[in-house]
């Protein structure tokens, strides 16, 4: 599965801003498009949490909530990102 598609599914499941209405599975596409290019700058899940909170705050303002609510999603995204990078490194 493509990384962007996996991130979209993760964001939809985690639903950090409460827009998952079961049928709108593409609702988080804009956020995926702004988060994905920033992941190479992350060194750990804490960096990912900061990136997620910054991007969601840019998109949703105060509705994005506190950074702490992105902790679990950040760990999942970091795990996925790390795994993806390992696979790419193995291919070289």
Tab-separated table of N, CA and C in Angstrom, residues 17 27-35 52-64:
chain	number	residue	atom	x	y	z
A	17	UNK	N	-9.564	15.521	14.688
A	17	UNK	CA	-10.411	16.721	14.754
A	17	UNK	C	-11.898	16.406	14.593
A	27	UNK	N	-11.366	12.614	3.636
A	27	UNK	CA	-11.443	13.911	4.314
A	27	UNK	C	-10.078	14.446	4.759
A	28	UNK	N	-9.143	13.555	5.091
A	28	UNK	CA	-7.840	13.993	5.588
A	28	UNK	C	-6.769	14.067	4.496
A	29	UNK	N	-7.149	13.993	3.234
A	29	UNK	CA	-6.165	14.063	2.149
A	29	UNK	C	-5.318	15.338	2.170
A	30	UNK	N	-5.911	16.519	2.384
A	30	UNK	CA	-5.074	17.728	2.401
A	30	UNK	C	-3.994	17.685	3.492
A	31	UNK	N	-4.358	17.154	4.640
A	31	UNK	CA	-3.395	17.090	5.740
A	31	UNK	C	-2.276	16.092	5.425
A	32	UNK	N	-2.629	14.976	4.813
A	32	UNK	CA	-1.613	14.006	4.404
A	32	UNK	C	-0.632	14.676	3.440
A	33	UNK	N	-1.156	15.463	2.513
A	33	UNK	CA	-0.298	16.125	1.518
A	33	UNK	C	0.663	17.137	2.147
A	34	UNK	N	0.329	17.688	3.311
A	34	UNK	CA	1.247	18.633	3.950
A	34	UNK	C	2.136	17.967	5.000
A	35	UNK	N	1.666	16.877	5.586
A	35	UNK	CA	2.474	16.158	6.583
A	35	UNK	C	3.556	15.326	5.906
A	52	UNK	N	2.554	16.937	13.204
A	52	UNK	CA	1.106	16.721	13.111
A	52	UNK	C	0.345	17.891	13.729
A	53	UNK	N	0.751	18.286	14.915
A	53	UNK	CA	0.036	19.372	15.585
A	53	UNK	C	0.161	20.678	14.803
A	54	UNK	N	1.340	20.960	14.283
A	54	UNK	CA	1.515	22.182	13.489
A	54	UNK	C	0.625	22.164	12.247
A	55	UNK	N	0.623	21.051	11.544
A	55	UNK	CA	-0.164	20.973	10.310
A	55	UNK	C	-1.667	21.004	10.584
A	56	UNK	N	-2.105	20.233	11.572
A	56	UNK	CA	-3.535	20.238	11.885
A	56	UNK	C	-3.974	21.601	12.417
A	57	UNK	N	-3.098	22.269	13.156
A	57	UNK	CA	-3.414	23.620	13.631
A	57	UNK	C	-3.516	24.586	12.463
A	58	UNK	N	-2.638	24.418	11.467
A	58	UNK	CA	-2.702	25.283	10.286
A	58	UNK	C	-4.012	25.079	9.538
A	59	UNK	N	-4.467	23.830	9.472
A	59	UNK	CA	-5.701	23.516	8.742
A	59	UNK	C	-6.957	23.825	9.542
A	60	UNK	N	-6.919	23.568	10.860
A	60	UNK	CA	-8.155	23.629	11.647
A	60	UNK	C	-8.134	24.653	12.777
A	61	UNK	N	-7.055	25.405	12.913
A	61	UNK	CA	-6.982	26.399	13.974
A	61	UNK	C	-7.104	25.762	15.349
A	62	UNK	N	-7.812	26.427	16.228
A	62	UNK	CA	-7.936	25.932	17.605
A	62	UNK	C	-8.710	24.616	17.681
A	63	UNK	N	-9.457	24.273	16.650
A	63	UNK	CA	-10.174	22.990	16.633
A	63	UNK	C	-9.221	21.811	16.587
A	64	UNK	N	-7.958	22.073	16.262
A	64	UNK	CA	-6.960	21.005	16.218
A	64	UNK	C	-6.682	20.452	17.607
